[in-house]
Amino acid sequence: MLDFSDIALFGVLGITAGTLAGMLGIGGGMVIVPGLFYLFSVMGLPEESLMHMAAGTAMCIMLFTSTASTWSHHVKGDVQWSLFKQVVPAIGVGVILGNSLSNRLDTHWLEIVFGLFLMVVAVKILLAWLPSFGGTETPRHSTTTLIGSLIGFKSGILGIGGGAISVPFLLYCGLPMKAASGTSAAFTFPIAVVGTLAFTLFSPTYPQIEWSTGYLYWPAIALVAPFTMLGAPIGTLLSHRIPAERLRRIFALLLVFIGVRMLSGSLRYLV
C-alpha cells in the first residue's frame, strides 16, 4: 500500500517532469524513469523488475505529458508538423525494436545504457557539436528515417521520450530552440502510444506486484500523470521567457546530472 509520503513524492515527480517537458521538449521520461526507479526500490518492488517497471510506467505517463506539452507548443506555433510527418513512421518501428531488446536485458544493464547514453548526448550539446545537413531545415528522407529509428529504438529500450536525440537533431537541422522543443514534444506522443502498447502486451506480468499489467504500475500512472499535465503549460511558458542558449545549457546539465546518478547506481552492481 502507498502511504502519504509516497503519494506526495509521486506528485512532486509529476509536476517536475511536466514542467521540464514543456520547457525542454524532453517528454519527461528522463526525469520520470530515474524517479520511478528510486520510488519503486523504496517501495520494495522486485529488484529484477525495477528498471523495466520504471520504463514501462514512464512510457504510459508520457501519453498524458506529451498531449499537454504538444498542445501548448502547437498553440504557440512551435511545432514543425511537416518534419513530424517525415520522422514518425520510423519512430514507431524503432520503438517496437527497442522494446523487444529491453525485455531481454537485465535491469542493471538498462541502468548502464541509460546513464551512458545521457552523458554522451550532454557532452555533445555542451561542446556545441553541430553536424551539418546541407544548410536546410528539411534533411533527406534517408536521414530522417535513420534518426527516427534511433529515436524510437532508444525510447523503446529506456522508456523515455525522444528529446535526447530529437532536440539535438532538430537543432542540427537549423530549427531555433523553441521550435526544436515543440517538435520534439510532438514526437513523444507516437512514441508513448506505441511504447505503452508494447510494454503492456509484450512484457511479463509479475503476480507479486498488485495493480500492474506487464511493466505498467497503475497507481504511479494515476498519481504522476495529472501533475505532468499541470506542469507542461508552465514549462512552455518558461521556454518563451528563458534565452535559447540558456535552455541549451539547462538541457545538457540535466542530462549530465541524471546520467551520473544512473551510472553511480549501476557501478555498485558491477563492483
PDB file of C-alpha atoms in Angstrom:
ATOM      1  CA  MET A   1       0.000   0.000   0.000  1.00  0.00           C
ATOM      2  CA  LEU A   2       1.118   3.553  -0.713  1.00  0.00           C
ATOM      3  CA  ASP A   3       1.486   5.901   2.252  1.00  0.00           C
ATOM      4  CA  PHE A   4       1.131   9.688   2.216  1.00  0.00           C
ATOM      5  CA  SER A   5       4.841  10.325   1.627  1.00  0.00           C
ATOM      6  CA  ASP A   6       4.821   8.040  -1.446  1.00  0.00           C
ATOM      7  CA  ILE A   7       1.802   9.868  -2.855  1.00  0.00           C
ATOM      8  CA  ALA A   8       3.463  13.253  -2.240  1.00  0.00           C
ATOM      9  CA  LEU A   9       6.698  12.148  -3.924  1.00  0.00           C
ATOM     10  CA  PHE A  10       4.802  10.881  -6.967  1.00  0.00           C
ATOM     11  CA  GLY A  11       3.092  14.285  -7.191  1.00  0.00           C
ATOM     12  CA  VAL A  12       6.382  16.204  -6.966  1.00  0.00           C
ATOM     13  CA  LEU A  13       7.876  13.926  -9.610  1.00  0.00           C
ATOM     14  CA  GLY A  14       4.930  14.609 -11.900  1.00  0.00           C
ATOM     15  CA  ILE A  15       4.957  18.409 -11.642  1.00  0.00           C
ATOM     16  CA  THR A  16       8.748  18.494 -12.120  1.00  0.00           C
ATOM     17  CA  ALA A  17       8.675  16.209 -15.154  1.00  0.00           C
ATOM     18  CA  GLY A  18       5.777  18.082 -16.740  1.00  0.00           C
ATOM     19  CA  THR A  19       7.465  21.459 -16.344  1.00  0.00           C
ATOM     20  CA  LEU A  20      10.712  20.187 -17.853  1.00  0.00           C
ATOM     21  CA  ALA A  21       8.789  18.509 -20.679  1.00  0.00           C
ATOM     22  CA  GLY A  22       7.118  21.757 -21.634  1.00  0.00           C
ATOM     23  CA  MET A  23      10.300  23.785 -21.276  1.00  0.00           C
ATOM     24  CA  LEU A  24      12.794  21.483 -22.984  1.00  0.00           C
ATOM     25  CA  GLY A  25      10.713  19.173 -25.180  1.00  0.00           C
ATOM     26  CA  ILE A  26      12.097  16.080 -23.451  1.00  0.00           C
ATOM     27  CA  GLY A  27       8.843  14.203 -22.858  1.00  0.00           C
ATOM     28  CA  GLY A  28       9.578  13.974 -19.138  1.00  0.00           C
ATOM     29  CA  GLY A  29      10.887  10.424 -19.281  1.00  0.00           C
ATOM     30  CA  MET A  30      14.459  11.359 -18.441  1.00  0.00           C
ATOM     31  CA  VAL A  31      13.171  12.594 -15.081  1.00  0.00           C
ATOM     32  CA  ILE A  32      10.310  10.148 -14.579  1.00  0.00           C
ATOM     33  CA  VAL A  33      12.297   6.934 -15.217  1.00  0.00           C
ATOM     34  CA  PRO A  34      15.035   7.519 -12.590  1.00  0.00           C
ATOM     35  CA  GLY A  35      12.422   8.996 -10.250  1.00  0.00           C
ATOM     36  CA  LEU A  36      10.190   5.941 -10.527  1.00  0.00           C
ATOM     37  CA  PHE A  37      13.218   3.657 -10.262  1.00  0.00           C
ATOM     38  CA  TYR A  38      14.068   5.227  -6.909  1.00  0.00           C
ATOM     39  CA  LEU A  39      10.477   5.202  -5.628  1.00  0.00           C
ATOM     40  CA  PHE A  40       9.866   1.618  -6.731  1.00  0.00           C
ATOM     41  CA  SER A  41      13.047   0.474  -4.960  1.00  0.00           C
ATOM     42  CA  VAL A  42      11.928   2.239  -1.753  1.00  0.00           C
ATOM     43  CA  MET A  43       8.504   0.588  -2.067  1.00  0.00           C
ATOM     44  CA  GLY A  44      10.165  -2.831  -2.244  1.00  0.00           C
ATOM     45  CA  LEU A  45       9.212  -3.900  -5.766  1.00  0.00           C
ATOM     46  CA  PRO A  46      11.212  -6.895  -7.069  1.00  0.00           C
ATOM     47  CA  GLU A  47      14.769  -5.776  -7.881  1.00  0.00           C
ATOM     48  CA  GLU A  48      14.896  -7.673 -11.153  1.00  0.00           C
ATOM     49  CA  SER A  49      11.945  -5.692 -12.490  1.00  0.00           C
ATOM     50  CA  LEU A  50      12.784  -2.185 -11.189  1.00  0.00           C
ATOM     51  CA  MET A  51      14.180  -0.596 -14.346  1.00  0.00           C
ATOM     52  CA  HIS A  52      11.665  -2.318 -16.610  1.00  0.00           C
ATOM     53  CA  MET A  53       8.724  -1.232 -14.449  1.00  0.00           C
ATOM     54  CA  ALA A  54      10.061   2.326 -14.332  1.00  0.00           C
ATOM     55  CA  ALA A  55      10.473   2.419 -18.117  1.00  0.00           C
ATOM     56  CA  GLY A  56       7.057   0.927 -18.910  1.00  0.00           C
ATOM     57  CA  THR A  57       5.215   3.082 -16.387  1.00  0.00           C
ATOM     58  CA  ALA A  58       7.011   6.218 -17.587  1.00  0.00           C
ATOM     59  CA  MET A  59       6.047   5.426 -21.166  1.00  0.00           C
ATOM     60  CA  CYS A  60       2.359   5.347 -20.248  1.00  0.00           C
ATOM     61  CA  ILE A  61       2.654   8.562 -18.228  1.00  0.00           C
ATOM     62  CA  MET A  62       4.178  10.242 -21.273  1.00  0.00           C
ATOM     63  CA  LEU A  63       0.888   9.744 -23.100  1.00  0.00           C
ATOM     64  CA  PHE A  64      -0.533  12.445 -20.857  1.00  0.00           C
ATOM     65  CA  THR A  65       2.605  14.584 -20.658  1.00  0.00           C
ATOM     66  CA  SER A  66       3.129  14.674 -24.407  1.00  0.00           C
ATOM     67  CA  THR A  67      -0.518  15.513 -25.085  1.00  0.00           C
ATOM     68  CA  ALA A  68      -0.420  18.572 -22.832  1.00  0.00           C
ATOM     69  CA  SER A  69       3.060  19.633 -23.936  1.00  0.00           C
ATOM     70  CA  THR A  70       2.370  19.216 -27.667  1.00  0.00           C
ATOM     71  CA  TRP A  71      -0.846  21.209 -27.473  1.00  0.00           C
ATOM     72  CA  SER A  72       0.872  24.016 -25.543  1.00  0.00           C
ATOM     73  CA  HIS A  73       3.631  24.243 -28.160  1.00  0.00           C
ATOM     74  CA  HIS A  74       1.182  23.933 -31.075  1.00  0.00           C
ATOM     75  CA  VAL A  75      -0.856  26.883 -29.805  1.00  0.00           C
ATOM     76  CA  LYS A  76       2.331  28.978 -29.799  1.00  0.00           C
ATOM     77  CA  GLY A  77       3.289  27.790 -33.307  1.00  0.00           C
ATOM     78  CA  ASP A  78       6.371  25.876 -32.159  1.00  0.00           C
ATOM     79  CA  VAL A  79       5.679  22.514 -33.875  1.00  0.00           C
ATOM     80  CA  GLN A  80       7.090  21.808 -37.354  1.00  0.00           C
ATOM     81  CA  TRP A  81       4.375  19.389 -38.499  1.00  0.00           C
ATOM     82  CA  SER A  82       5.911  18.793 -41.937  1.00  0.00           C
ATOM     83  CA  LEU A  83       9.077  17.397 -40.357  1.00  0.00           C
ATOM     84  CA  PHE A  84       6.979  15.490 -37.809  1.00  0.00           C
ATOM     85  CA  LYS A  85       5.201  13.588 -40.618  1.00  0.00           C
ATOM     86  CA  GLN A  86       8.530  12.563 -42.152  1.00  0.00           C
ATOM     87  CA  VAL A  87      10.031  11.168 -38.964  1.00  0.00           C
ATOM     88  CA  VAL A  88       7.071   9.491 -37.204  1.00  0.00           C
ATOM     89  CA  PRO A  89       6.820   6.197 -39.222  1.00  0.00           C
ATOM     90  CA  ALA A  90      10.439   5.318 -38.467  1.00  0.00           C
ATOM     91  CA  ILE A  91       9.944   6.227 -34.806  1.00  0.00           C
ATOM     92  CA  GLY A  92       7.141   3.658 -34.461  1.00  0.00           C
ATOM     93  CA  VAL A  93       9.268   0.852 -35.901  1.00  0.00           C
ATOM     94  CA  GLY A  94      12.193   1.825 -33.684  1.00  0.00           C
ATOM     95  CA  VAL A  95      10.081   1.745 -30.513  1.00  0.00           C
ATOM     96  CA  ILE A  96       8.957  -1.835 -31.176  1.00  0.00           C
ATOM     97  CA  LEU A  97      12.519  -2.999 -31.840  1.00  0.00           C
ATOM     98  CA  GLY A  98      13.837  -1.220 -28.751  1.00  0.00           C
ATOM     99  CA  ASN A  99      11.138  -2.691 -26.532  1.00  0.00           C
ATOM    100  CA  SER A 100      11.960  -6.180 -27.793  1.00  0.00           C
ATOM    101  CA  LEU A 101      15.607  -5.724 -26.768  1.00  0.00           C
ATOM    102  CA  SER A 102      14.645  -4.138 -23.435  1.00  0.00           C
ATOM    103  CA  ASN A 103      12.697  -7.242 -22.408  1.00  0.00           C
ATOM    104  CA  ARG A 104      15.880  -9.292 -22.842  1.00  0.00           C
ATOM    105  CA  LEU A 105      18.221  -7.043 -20.822  1.00  0.00           C
ATOM    106  CA  ASP A 106      18.920  -7.252 -17.093  1.00  0.00           C
ATOM    107  CA  THR A 107      17.681  -4.224 -15.139  1.00  0.00           C
ATOM    108  CA  HIS A 108      21.236  -3.233 -14.128  1.00  0.00           C
ATOM    109  CA  TRP A 109      22.406  -3.211 -17.737  1.00  0.00           C
ATOM    110  CA  LEU A 110      19.481  -0.952 -18.555  1.00  0.00           C
ATOM    111  CA  GLU A 111      20.774   1.458 -15.906  1.00  0.00           C
ATOM    112  CA  ILE A 112      24.203   1.447 -17.547  1.00  0.00           C
ATOM    113  CA  VAL A 113      22.805   2.032 -21.036  1.00  0.00           C
ATOM    114  CA  PHE A 114      20.582   4.816 -19.704  1.00  0.00           C
ATOM    115  CA  GLY A 115      23.388   6.636 -17.938  1.00  0.00           C
ATOM    116  CA  LEU A 116      25.979   6.330 -20.710  1.00  0.00           C
ATOM    117  CA  PHE A 117      23.580   7.497 -23.373  1.00  0.00           C
ATOM    118  CA  LEU A 118      22.615  10.630 -21.463  1.00  0.00           C
ATOM    119  CA  MET A 119      26.245  11.500 -20.764  1.00  0.00           C
ATOM    120  CA  VAL A 120      27.239  11.230 -24.440  1.00  0.00           C
ATOM    121  CA  VAL A 121      24.378  13.449 -25.595  1.00  0.00           C
ATOM    122  CA  ALA A 122      25.092  16.005 -22.862  1.00  0.00           C
ATOM    123  CA  VAL A 123      28.770  16.290 -23.818  1.00  0.00           C
ATOM    124  CA  LYS A 124      27.867  16.831 -27.478  1.00  0.00           C
ATOM    125  CA  ILE A 125      25.485  19.652 -26.611  1.00  0.00           C
ATOM    126  CA  LEU A 126      27.877  21.321 -24.163  1.00  0.00           C
ATOM    127  CA  LEU A 127      30.663  21.210 -26.769  1.00  0.00           C
ATOM    128  CA  ALA A 128      28.290  22.585 -29.423  1.00  0.00           C
ATOM    129  CA  TRP A 129      28.916  19.623 -31.731  1.00  0.00           C
ATOM    130  CA  LEU A 130      26.608  20.522 -34.604  1.00  0.00           C
ATOM    131  CA  PRO A 131      26.988  18.439 -37.793  1.00  0.00           C
ATOM    132  CA  SER A 132      25.522  19.964 -40.934  1.00  0.00           C
ATOM    133  CA  PHE A 133      22.676  18.646 -43.042  1.00  0.00           C
ATOM    134  CA  GLY A 134      23.426  20.810 -46.056  1.00  0.00           C
ATOM    135  CA  GLY A 135      22.099  24.020 -44.544  1.00  0.00           C
ATOM    136  CA  THR A 136      18.454  23.070 -44.880  1.00  0.00           C
ATOM    137  CA  GLU A 137      15.800  22.573 -42.239  1.00  0.00           C
ATOM    138  CA  THR A 138      14.453  19.544 -44.127  1.00  0.00           C
ATOM    139  CA  PRO A 139      17.110  16.794 -44.329  1.00  0.00           C
ATOM    140  CA  ARG A 140      16.926  13.912 -46.787  1.00  0.00           C
ATOM    141  CA  HIS A 141      14.418  11.105 -46.329  1.00  0.00           C
ATOM    142  CA  SER A 142      17.180   8.606 -45.560  1.00  0.00           C
ATOM    143  CA  THR A 143      18.419  10.856 -42.771  1.00  0.00           C
ATOM    144  CA  THR A 144      15.000  11.332 -41.190  1.00  0.00           C
ATOM    145  CA  THR A 145      14.368   7.563 -41.402  1.00  0.00           C
ATOM    146  CA  LEU A 146      17.660   6.788 -39.674  1.00  0.00           C
ATOM    147  CA  ILE A 147      17.203   9.404 -36.966  1.00  0.00           C
ATOM    148  CA  GLY A 148      13.559   8.460 -36.426  1.00  0.00           C
ATOM    149  CA  SER A 149      14.513   4.807 -35.992  1.00  0.00           C
ATOM    150  CA  LEU A 150      17.220   5.739 -33.476  1.00  0.00           C
ATOM    151  CA  ILE A 151      14.812   7.967 -31.541  1.00  0.00           C
ATOM    152  CA  GLY A 152      12.232   5.184 -31.351  1.00  0.00           C
ATOM    153  CA  PHE A 153      14.779   2.451 -30.592  1.00  0.00           C
ATOM    154  CA  LYS A 154      16.273   4.406 -27.706  1.00  0.00           C
ATOM    155  CA  SER A 155      12.819   5.218 -26.371  1.00  0.00           C
ATOM    156  CA  GLY A 156      11.690   1.598 -26.615  1.00  0.00           C
ATOM    157  CA  ILE A 157      14.688   0.401 -24.595  1.00  0.00           C
ATOM    158  CA  LEU A 158      14.703   3.048 -21.877  1.00  0.00           C
ATOM    159  CA  GLY A 159      11.093   4.236 -21.660  1.00  0.00           C
ATOM    160  CA  ILE A 160      11.976   7.867 -22.282  1.00  0.00           C
ATOM    161  CA  GLY A 161      10.763  10.333 -24.875  1.00  0.00           C
ATOM    162  CA  GLY A 162      12.546  11.464 -28.000  1.00  0.00           C
ATOM    163  CA  GLY A 163      14.231  14.585 -26.622  1.00  0.00           C
ATOM    164  CA  ALA A 164      17.713  13.185 -26.012  1.00  0.00           C
ATOM    165  CA  ILE A 165      18.169  12.642 -29.756  1.00  0.00           C
ATOM    166  CA  SER A 166      15.394  14.660 -31.365  1.00  0.00           C
ATOM    167  CA  VAL A 167      16.212  18.032 -29.766  1.00  0.00           C
ATOM    168  CA  PRO A 168      19.888  17.933 -30.891  1.00  0.00           C
ATOM    169  CA  PHE A 169      18.790  16.587 -34.307  1.00  0.00           C
ATOM    170  CA  LEU A 170      16.272  19.386 -34.796  1.00  0.00           C
ATOM    171  CA  LEU A 171      18.848  21.954 -33.723  1.00  0.00           C
ATOM    172  CA  TYR A 172      21.255  20.455 -36.261  1.00  0.00           C
ATOM    173  CA  CYS A 173      18.545  20.920 -38.898  1.00  0.00           C
ATOM    174  CA  GLY A 174      18.559  24.628 -38.173  1.00  0.00           C
ATOM    175  CA  LEU A 175      15.412  24.967 -36.047  1.00  0.00           C
ATOM    176  CA  PRO A 176      15.522  27.513 -33.212  1.00  0.00           C
ATOM    177  CA  MET A 177      15.403  26.076 -29.696  1.00  0.00           C
ATOM    178  CA  LYS A 178      11.719  26.846 -29.189  1.00  0.00           C
ATOM    179  CA  ALA A 179      10.708  25.053 -32.419  1.00  0.00           C
ATOM    180  CA  ALA A 180      13.056  22.159 -31.620  1.00  0.00           C
ATOM    181  CA  SER A 181      11.465  21.750 -28.184  1.00  0.00           C
ATOM    182  CA  GLY A 182       7.936  21.919 -29.588  1.00  0.00           C
ATOM    183  CA  THR A 183       8.544  19.460 -32.437  1.00  0.00           C
ATOM    184  CA  SER A 184      10.370  17.095 -30.094  1.00  0.00           C
ATOM    185  CA  ALA A 185       7.385  17.181 -27.738  1.00  0.00           C
ATOM    186  CA  ALA A 186       5.181  16.172 -30.677  1.00  0.00           C
ATOM    187  CA  PHE A 187       7.498  13.229 -31.456  1.00  0.00           C
ATOM    188  CA  THR A 188       6.907  11.943 -27.934  1.00  0.00           C
ATOM    189  CA  PHE A 189       3.193  11.266 -28.426  1.00  0.00           C
ATOM    190  CA  PRO A 190       3.528   8.440 -31.020  1.00  0.00           C
ATOM    191  CA  ILE A 191       6.464   7.097 -29.013  1.00  0.00           C
ATOM    192  CA  ALA A 192       4.230   6.907 -25.942  1.00  0.00           C
ATOM    193  CA  VAL A 193       1.334   5.270 -27.810  1.00  0.00           C
ATOM    194  CA  VAL A 194       3.427   2.511 -29.407  1.00  0.00           C
ATOM    195  CA  GLY A 195       5.622   2.090 -26.331  1.00  0.00           C
ATOM    196  CA  THR A 196       2.708   1.752 -23.917  1.00  0.00           C
ATOM    197  CA  LEU A 197       1.145  -0.959 -26.075  1.00  0.00           C
ATOM    198  CA  ALA A 198       4.485  -2.773 -26.319  1.00  0.00           C
ATOM    199  CA  PHE A 199       5.234  -2.617 -22.579  1.00  0.00           C
ATOM    200  CA  THR A 200       1.695  -3.873 -21.891  1.00  0.00           C
ATOM    201  CA  LEU A 201       1.279  -6.623 -24.491  1.00  0.00           C
ATOM    202  CA  PHE A 202       4.809  -7.963 -24.918  1.00  0.00           C
ATOM    203  CA  SER A 203       6.117  -7.806 -21.335  1.00  0.00           C
ATOM    204  CA  PRO A 204       5.658 -10.304 -18.479  1.00  0.00           C
ATOM    205  CA  THR A 205       3.347  -9.537 -15.560  1.00  0.00           C
ATOM    206  CA  TYR A 206       4.724 -10.089 -12.043  1.00  0.00           C
ATOM    207  CA  PRO A 207       1.981 -11.711  -9.892  1.00  0.00           C
ATOM    208  CA  GLN A 208       3.549 -10.311  -6.688  1.00  0.00           C
ATOM    209  CA  ILE A 209       3.099  -6.723  -7.905  1.00  0.00           C
ATOM    210  CA  GLU A 210      -0.507  -5.742  -7.383  1.00  0.00           C
ATOM    211  CA  TRP A 211      -2.169  -3.230  -9.696  1.00  0.00           C
ATOM    212  CA  SER A 212       0.276  -3.857 -12.524  1.00  0.00           C
ATOM    213  CA  THR A 213      -0.098  -5.029 -16.121  1.00  0.00           C
ATOM    214  CA  GLY A 214       3.041  -6.036 -17.947  1.00  0.00           C
ATOM    215  CA  TYR A 215       5.567  -3.380 -16.953  1.00  0.00           C
ATOM    216  CA  LEU A 216       2.911  -0.765 -16.137  1.00  0.00           C
ATOM    217  CA  TYR A 217       2.258   0.106 -12.487  1.00  0.00           C
ATOM    218  CA  TRP A 218      -1.154   1.769 -12.466  1.00  0.00           C
ATOM    219  CA  PRO A 219      -1.064   3.623  -9.098  1.00  0.00           C
ATOM    220  CA  ALA A 220       2.039   5.525 -10.216  1.00  0.00           C
ATOM    221  CA  ILE A 221       0.407   6.374 -13.535  1.00  0.00           C
ATOM    222  CA  ALA A 222      -2.721   7.663 -11.776  1.00  0.00           C
ATOM    223  CA  LEU A 223      -0.687   9.796  -9.350  1.00  0.00           C
ATOM    224  CA  VAL A 224       2.031  11.175 -11.639  1.00  0.00           C
ATOM    225  CA  ALA A 225       0.205  11.747 -14.960  1.00  0.00           C
ATOM    226  CA  PRO A 226      -2.215  14.517 -13.795  1.00  0.00           C
ATOM    227  CA  PHE A 227       0.643  16.549 -12.347  1.00  0.00           C
ATOM    228  CA  THR A 228       2.717  16.247 -15.528  1.00  0.00           C
ATOM    229  CA  MET A 229      -0.203  17.753 -17.439  1.00  0.00           C
ATOM    230  CA  LEU A 230      -0.317  20.652 -14.976  1.00  0.00           C
ATOM    231  CA  GLY A 231       3.414  21.246 -15.308  1.00  0.00           C
ATOM    232  CA  ALA A 232       3.638  21.156 -19.125  1.00  0.00           C
ATOM    233  CA  PRO A 233       1.988  24.556 -19.781  1.00  0.00           C
ATOM    234  CA  ILE A 234       4.208  26.099 -17.088  1.00  0.00           C
ATOM    235  CA  GLY A 235       7.291  24.747 -18.851  1.00  0.00           C
ATOM    236  CA  THR A 236       6.090  26.016 -22.231  1.00  0.00           C
ATOM    237  CA  LEU A 237       5.643  29.490 -20.764  1.00  0.00           C
ATOM    238  CA  LEU A 238       9.142  29.374 -19.294  1.00  0.00           C
ATOM    239  CA  SER A 239      10.586  28.304 -22.669  1.00  0.00           C
ATOM    240  CA  HIS A 240       9.405  31.627 -24.113  1.00  0.00           C
ATOM    241  CA  ARG A 241      10.922  33.644 -21.272  1.00  0.00           C
ATOM    242  CA  ILE A 242      14.334  31.978 -20.944  1.00  0.00           C
ATOM    243  CA  PRO A 243      17.011  32.750 -23.599  1.00  0.00           C
ATOM    244  CA  ALA A 244      17.634  29.919 -26.081  1.00  0.00           C
ATOM    245  CA  GLU A 245      21.309  29.495 -25.158  1.00  0.00           C
ATOM    246  CA  ARG A 246      20.411  29.141 -21.510  1.00  0.00           C
ATOM    247  CA  LEU A 247      17.856  26.467 -22.464  1.00  0.00           C
ATOM    248  CA  ARG A 248      20.626  24.546 -24.227  1.00  0.00           C
ATOM    249  CA  ARG A 249      22.778  24.603 -21.104  1.00  0.00           C
ATOM    250  CA  ILE A 250      19.869  23.615 -18.856  1.00  0.00           C
ATOM    251  CA  PHE A 251      19.096  20.693 -21.136  1.00  0.00           C
ATOM    252  CA  ALA A 252      22.714  19.490 -21.229  1.00  0.00           C
ATOM    253  CA  LEU A 253      23.291  19.866 -17.470  1.00  0.00           C
ATOM    254  CA  LEU A 254      20.072  17.988 -16.766  1.00  0.00           C
ATOM    255  CA  LEU A 255      21.363  15.074 -18.846  1.00  0.00           C
ATOM    256  CA  VAL A 256      24.717  15.128 -17.017  1.00  0.00           C
ATOM    257  CA  PHE A 257      23.065  15.057 -13.595  1.00  0.00           C
ATOM    258  CA  ILE A 258      20.718  12.180 -14.396  1.00  0.00           C
ATOM    259  CA  GLY A 259      23.407  10.231 -16.258  1.00  0.00           C
ATOM    260  CA  VAL A 260      25.830  10.422 -13.316  1.00  0.00           C
ATOM    261  CA  ARG A 261      23.140   9.278 -10.898  1.00  0.00           C
ATOM    262  CA  MET A 262      22.199   6.286 -13.009  1.00  0.00           C
ATOM    263  CA  LEU A 263      25.826   5.284 -13.623  1.00  0.00           C
ATOM    264  CA  SER A 264      26.688   5.550  -9.929  1.00  0.00           C
ATOM    265  CA  GLY A 265      23.905   3.093  -9.169  1.00  0.00           C
ATOM    266  CA  SER A 266      24.983   0.647 -11.858  1.00  0.00           C
ATOM    267  CA  LEU A 267      28.641   0.747 -10.735  1.00  0.00           C
ATOM    268  CA  ARG A 268      27.634  -0.788  -7.399  1.00  0.00           C
ATOM    269  CA  TYR A 269      26.297  -3.735  -9.374  1.00  0.00           C
ATOM    270  CA  LEU A 270      29.482  -4.089 -11.430  1.00  0.00           C
ATOM    271  CA  VAL A 271      31.722  -3.953  -8.356  1.00  0.00           C
TER     272      VAL A 271
END
